[in-house]
CSV table of C-alpha atoms in Angstrom, one decimal:
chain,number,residue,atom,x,y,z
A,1,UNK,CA,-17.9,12.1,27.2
A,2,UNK,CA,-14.2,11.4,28.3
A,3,UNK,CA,-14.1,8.6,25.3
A,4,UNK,CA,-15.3,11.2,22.8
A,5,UNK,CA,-12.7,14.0,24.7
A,6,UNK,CA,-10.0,11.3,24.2
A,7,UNK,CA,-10.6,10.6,20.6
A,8,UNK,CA,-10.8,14.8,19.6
A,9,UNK,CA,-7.4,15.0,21.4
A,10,UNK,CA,-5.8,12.2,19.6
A,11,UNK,CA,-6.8,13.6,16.2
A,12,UNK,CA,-5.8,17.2,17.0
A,13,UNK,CA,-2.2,15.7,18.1
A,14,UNK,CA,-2.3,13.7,15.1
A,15,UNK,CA,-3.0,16.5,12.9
A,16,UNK,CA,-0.5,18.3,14.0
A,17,UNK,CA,2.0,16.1,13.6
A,18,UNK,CA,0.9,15.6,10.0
A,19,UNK,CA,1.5,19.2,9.7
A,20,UNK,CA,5.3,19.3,11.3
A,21,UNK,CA,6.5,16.3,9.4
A,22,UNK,CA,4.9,17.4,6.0
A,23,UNK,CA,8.1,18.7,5.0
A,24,UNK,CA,8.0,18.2,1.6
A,25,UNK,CA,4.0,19.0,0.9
A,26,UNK,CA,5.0,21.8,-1.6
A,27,UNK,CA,7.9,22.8,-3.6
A,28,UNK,CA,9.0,25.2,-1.1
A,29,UNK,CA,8.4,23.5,2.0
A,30,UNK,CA,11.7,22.7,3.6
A,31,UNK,CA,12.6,19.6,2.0
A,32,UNK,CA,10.8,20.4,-1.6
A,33,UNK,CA,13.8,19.6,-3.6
A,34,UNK,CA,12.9,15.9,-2.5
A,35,UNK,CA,9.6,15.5,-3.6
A,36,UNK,CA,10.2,14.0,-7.0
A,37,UNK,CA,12.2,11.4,-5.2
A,38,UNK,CA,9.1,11.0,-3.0
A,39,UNK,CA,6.5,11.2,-5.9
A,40,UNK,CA,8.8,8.2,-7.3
A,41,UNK,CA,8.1,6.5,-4.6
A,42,UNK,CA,4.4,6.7,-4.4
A,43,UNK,CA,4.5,5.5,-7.6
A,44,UNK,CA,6.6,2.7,-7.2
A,45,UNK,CA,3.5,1.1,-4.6
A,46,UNK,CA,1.0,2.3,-6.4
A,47,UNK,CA,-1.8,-0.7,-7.2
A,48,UNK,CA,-2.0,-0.1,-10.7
A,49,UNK,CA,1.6,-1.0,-11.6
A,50,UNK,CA,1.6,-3.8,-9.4
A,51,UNK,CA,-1.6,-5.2,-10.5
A,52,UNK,CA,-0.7,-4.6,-14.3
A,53,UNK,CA,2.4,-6.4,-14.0
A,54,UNK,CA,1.0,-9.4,-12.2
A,55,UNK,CA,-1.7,-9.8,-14.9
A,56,UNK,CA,0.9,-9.7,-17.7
A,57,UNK,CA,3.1,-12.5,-15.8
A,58,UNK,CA,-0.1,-14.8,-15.8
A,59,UNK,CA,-0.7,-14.0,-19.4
A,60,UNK,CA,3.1,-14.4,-20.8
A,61,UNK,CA,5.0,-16.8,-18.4
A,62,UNK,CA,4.3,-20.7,-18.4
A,63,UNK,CA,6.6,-21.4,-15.8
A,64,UNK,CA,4.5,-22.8,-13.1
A,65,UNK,CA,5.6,-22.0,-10.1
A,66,UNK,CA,6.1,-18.3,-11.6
A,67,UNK,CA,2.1,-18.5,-12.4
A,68,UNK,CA,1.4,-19.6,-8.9
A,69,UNK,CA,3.5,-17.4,-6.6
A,70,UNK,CA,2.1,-14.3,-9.0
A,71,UNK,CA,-1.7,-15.5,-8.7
A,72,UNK,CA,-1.1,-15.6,-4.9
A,73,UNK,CA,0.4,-12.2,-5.3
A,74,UNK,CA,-2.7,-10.7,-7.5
A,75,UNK,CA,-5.0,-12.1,-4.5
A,76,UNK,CA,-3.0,-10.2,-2.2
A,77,UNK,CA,-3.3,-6.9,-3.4
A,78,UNK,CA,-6.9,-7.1,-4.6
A,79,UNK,CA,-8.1,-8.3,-1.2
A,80,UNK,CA,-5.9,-5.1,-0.1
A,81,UNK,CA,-7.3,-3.1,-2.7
A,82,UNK,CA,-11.0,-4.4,-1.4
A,83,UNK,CA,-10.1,-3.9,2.3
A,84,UNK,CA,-8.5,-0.4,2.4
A,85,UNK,CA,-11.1,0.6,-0.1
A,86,UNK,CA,-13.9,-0.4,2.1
A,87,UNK,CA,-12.7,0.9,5.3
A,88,UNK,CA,-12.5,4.1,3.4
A,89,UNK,CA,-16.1,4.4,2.8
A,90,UNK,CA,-16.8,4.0,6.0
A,91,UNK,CA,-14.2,6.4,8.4
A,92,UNK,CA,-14.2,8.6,5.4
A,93,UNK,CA,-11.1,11.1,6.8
A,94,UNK,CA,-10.7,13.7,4.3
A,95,UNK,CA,-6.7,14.0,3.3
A,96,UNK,CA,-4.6,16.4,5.2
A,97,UNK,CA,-5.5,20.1,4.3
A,98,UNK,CA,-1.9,20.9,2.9
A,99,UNK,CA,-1.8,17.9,0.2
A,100,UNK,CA,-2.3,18.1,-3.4
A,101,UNK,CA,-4.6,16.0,-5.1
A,102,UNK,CA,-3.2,18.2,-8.9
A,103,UNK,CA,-0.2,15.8,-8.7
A,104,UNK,CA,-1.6,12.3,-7.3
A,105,UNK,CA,-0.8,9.3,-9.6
A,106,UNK,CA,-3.6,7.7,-10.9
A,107,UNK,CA,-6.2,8.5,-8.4
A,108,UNK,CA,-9.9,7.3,-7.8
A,109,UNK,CA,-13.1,8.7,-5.7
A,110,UNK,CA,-12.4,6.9,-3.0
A,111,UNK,CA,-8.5,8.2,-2.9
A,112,UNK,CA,-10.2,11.6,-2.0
A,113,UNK,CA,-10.2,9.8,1.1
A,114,UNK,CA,-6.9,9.5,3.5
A,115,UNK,CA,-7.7,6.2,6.1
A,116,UNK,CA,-5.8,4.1,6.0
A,117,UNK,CA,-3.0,5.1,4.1
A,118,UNK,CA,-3.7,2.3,1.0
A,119,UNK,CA,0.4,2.7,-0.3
A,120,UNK,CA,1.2,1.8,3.3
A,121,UNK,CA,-1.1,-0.9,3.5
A,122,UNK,CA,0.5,-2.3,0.3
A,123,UNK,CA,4.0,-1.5,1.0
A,124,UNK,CA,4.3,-3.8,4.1
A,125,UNK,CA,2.1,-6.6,2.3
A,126,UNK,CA,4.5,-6.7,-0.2
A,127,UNK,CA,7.1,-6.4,2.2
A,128,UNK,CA,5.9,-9.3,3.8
A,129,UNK,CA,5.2,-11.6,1.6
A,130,UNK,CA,8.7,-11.6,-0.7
A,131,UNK,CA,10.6,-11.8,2.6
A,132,UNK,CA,9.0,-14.5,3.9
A,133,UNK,CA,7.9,-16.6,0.7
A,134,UNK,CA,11.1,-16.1,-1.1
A,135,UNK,CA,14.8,-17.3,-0.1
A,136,UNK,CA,15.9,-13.9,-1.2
A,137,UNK,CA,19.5,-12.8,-0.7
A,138,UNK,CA,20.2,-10.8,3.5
A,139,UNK,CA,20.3,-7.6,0.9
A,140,UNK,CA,17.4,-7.9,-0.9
A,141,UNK,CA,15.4,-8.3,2.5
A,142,UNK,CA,17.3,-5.2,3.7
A,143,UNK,CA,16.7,-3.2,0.3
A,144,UNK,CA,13.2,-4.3,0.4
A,145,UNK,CA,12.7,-3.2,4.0
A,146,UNK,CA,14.4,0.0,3.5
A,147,UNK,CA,11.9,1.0,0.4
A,148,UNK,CA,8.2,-0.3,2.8
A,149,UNK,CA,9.8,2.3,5.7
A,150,UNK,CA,10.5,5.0,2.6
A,151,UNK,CA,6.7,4.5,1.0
A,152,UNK,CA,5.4,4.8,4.5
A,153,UNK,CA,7.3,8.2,5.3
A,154,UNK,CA,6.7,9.3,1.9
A,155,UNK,CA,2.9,9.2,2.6
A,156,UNK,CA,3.4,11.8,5.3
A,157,UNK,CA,5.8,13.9,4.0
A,158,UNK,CA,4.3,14.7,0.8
A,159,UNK,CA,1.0,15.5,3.1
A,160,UNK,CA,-0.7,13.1,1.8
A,161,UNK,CA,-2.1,11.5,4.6
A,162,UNK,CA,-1.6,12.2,8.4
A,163,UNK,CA,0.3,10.0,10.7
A,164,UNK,CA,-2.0,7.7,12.2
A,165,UNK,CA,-3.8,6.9,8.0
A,166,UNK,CA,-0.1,5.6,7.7
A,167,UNK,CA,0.3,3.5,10.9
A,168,UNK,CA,-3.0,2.0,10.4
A,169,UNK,CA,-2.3,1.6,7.1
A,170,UNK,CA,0.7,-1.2,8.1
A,171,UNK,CA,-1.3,-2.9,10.1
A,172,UNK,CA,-3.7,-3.3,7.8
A,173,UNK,CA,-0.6,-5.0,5.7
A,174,UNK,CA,0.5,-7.3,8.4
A,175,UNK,CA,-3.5,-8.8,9.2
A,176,UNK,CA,-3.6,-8.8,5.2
A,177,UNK,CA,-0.1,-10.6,4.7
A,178,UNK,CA,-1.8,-12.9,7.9
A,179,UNK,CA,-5.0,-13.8,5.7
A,180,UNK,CA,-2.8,-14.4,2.4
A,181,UNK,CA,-0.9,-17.3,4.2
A,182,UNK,CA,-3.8,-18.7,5.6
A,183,UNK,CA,-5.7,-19.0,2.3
A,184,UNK,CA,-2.0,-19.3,0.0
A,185,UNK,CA,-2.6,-21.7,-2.9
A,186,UNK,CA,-0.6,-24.1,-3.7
A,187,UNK,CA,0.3,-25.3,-7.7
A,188,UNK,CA,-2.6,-27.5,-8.2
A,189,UNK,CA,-5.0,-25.3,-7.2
A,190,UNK,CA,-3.5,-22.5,-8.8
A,191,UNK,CA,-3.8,-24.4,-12.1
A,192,UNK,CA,-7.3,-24.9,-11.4
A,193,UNK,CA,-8.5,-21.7,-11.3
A,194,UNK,CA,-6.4,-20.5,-14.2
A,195,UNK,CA,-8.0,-23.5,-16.5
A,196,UNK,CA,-11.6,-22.0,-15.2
A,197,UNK,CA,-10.4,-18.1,-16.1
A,198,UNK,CA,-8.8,-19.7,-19.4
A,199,UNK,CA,-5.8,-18.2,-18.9
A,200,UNK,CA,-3.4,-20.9,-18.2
């Protein structure tokens, strides 16, 4: 009974913090004026692009060390894409009352659904990987790092998902950037399964 108490109180808190921080939900919520800036940003991490773009770099570069860091890249956000979607199905939180679904990019059925947040998720997977695969320049870690925190406080103030969808949405990045390095293919192998898809 106190476990089940616990776990009410935690989601009424939570939804009421969705509520106070979903500042720019509506045009004429507080800060309104922002929400195309924040609508950029959901699209920005939104799986489509991402995935699109990856396909097109295996299909049109022959560089290989391009074609194996963007292979390792597409594995990454399809087993994100499997994992989010999956732990959807089964919590199945409905999105925060306040959030509209008119102006959603792209969506699917299961992006009815709000845990975890799958643009948080993807955001610090990303995140993850470029600044620690890549000898990228102190300012392109910074810029990067600046634009995960944005996505992820995008998520809530748009009211699109309540505060705890979004922190268990990172963590579902870092175990997911965790798993990618532990099965991260290296050229040969790479080739290999490109040969067997015909595609490289």
């Amino acid at each position: 009974m106190k476990k089940e108490i616990s776990i009410h109180s935690l989601k009424e808190i939570d939804e009421e913090l969705t509520k106070a921080f979903s500042l720019s939900a509506k045009p004429s919520s507080p800060l309104g004026l922002l929400r195309p800036f924040f609508k950029l940003l959901e699209v920005s991490c939104h799986g489509i692009p991402w995935l699109v773009v990856c396909l097109a770099l295996l299909w049109f570069t022959t560089n290989l060390l391009i074609v194996t860091y963007t292979l390792n890249l597409l594995i990454a956000l399809l087993l994100d894409v499997v994992i989010v979607s999956a732990t959807k199905a089964v919590v199945r939180r409905e999105r925060p009352k306040h959030n509209s679904t008119k102006d959603m990019f792209l969506t699917f059925s299961v992006d009815k659904l709000s845990f975890p947040s799958g643009h948080s998720s993807r955001a610090v997977l990303i995140w993850f990987i470029f600044a620690n695969t890549l000898s990228l320049p102190k300012i392109w870690n910074v810029l990067l790092a600046l634009w995960c925190v944005s996505v992820c406080a995008s998520r809530v103030l748009l009211g699109r998902h309540h505060v705890m969808d979004v922190i268990f949405g990172g963590l579902t990045g870092a175990i997911e950037y965790k798993l990618v390095l532990s099965i991260w293919l290296g050229s040969d192998k790479a080739l290999y399964i490109l040969k067997l898809l015909s595609i490289f």
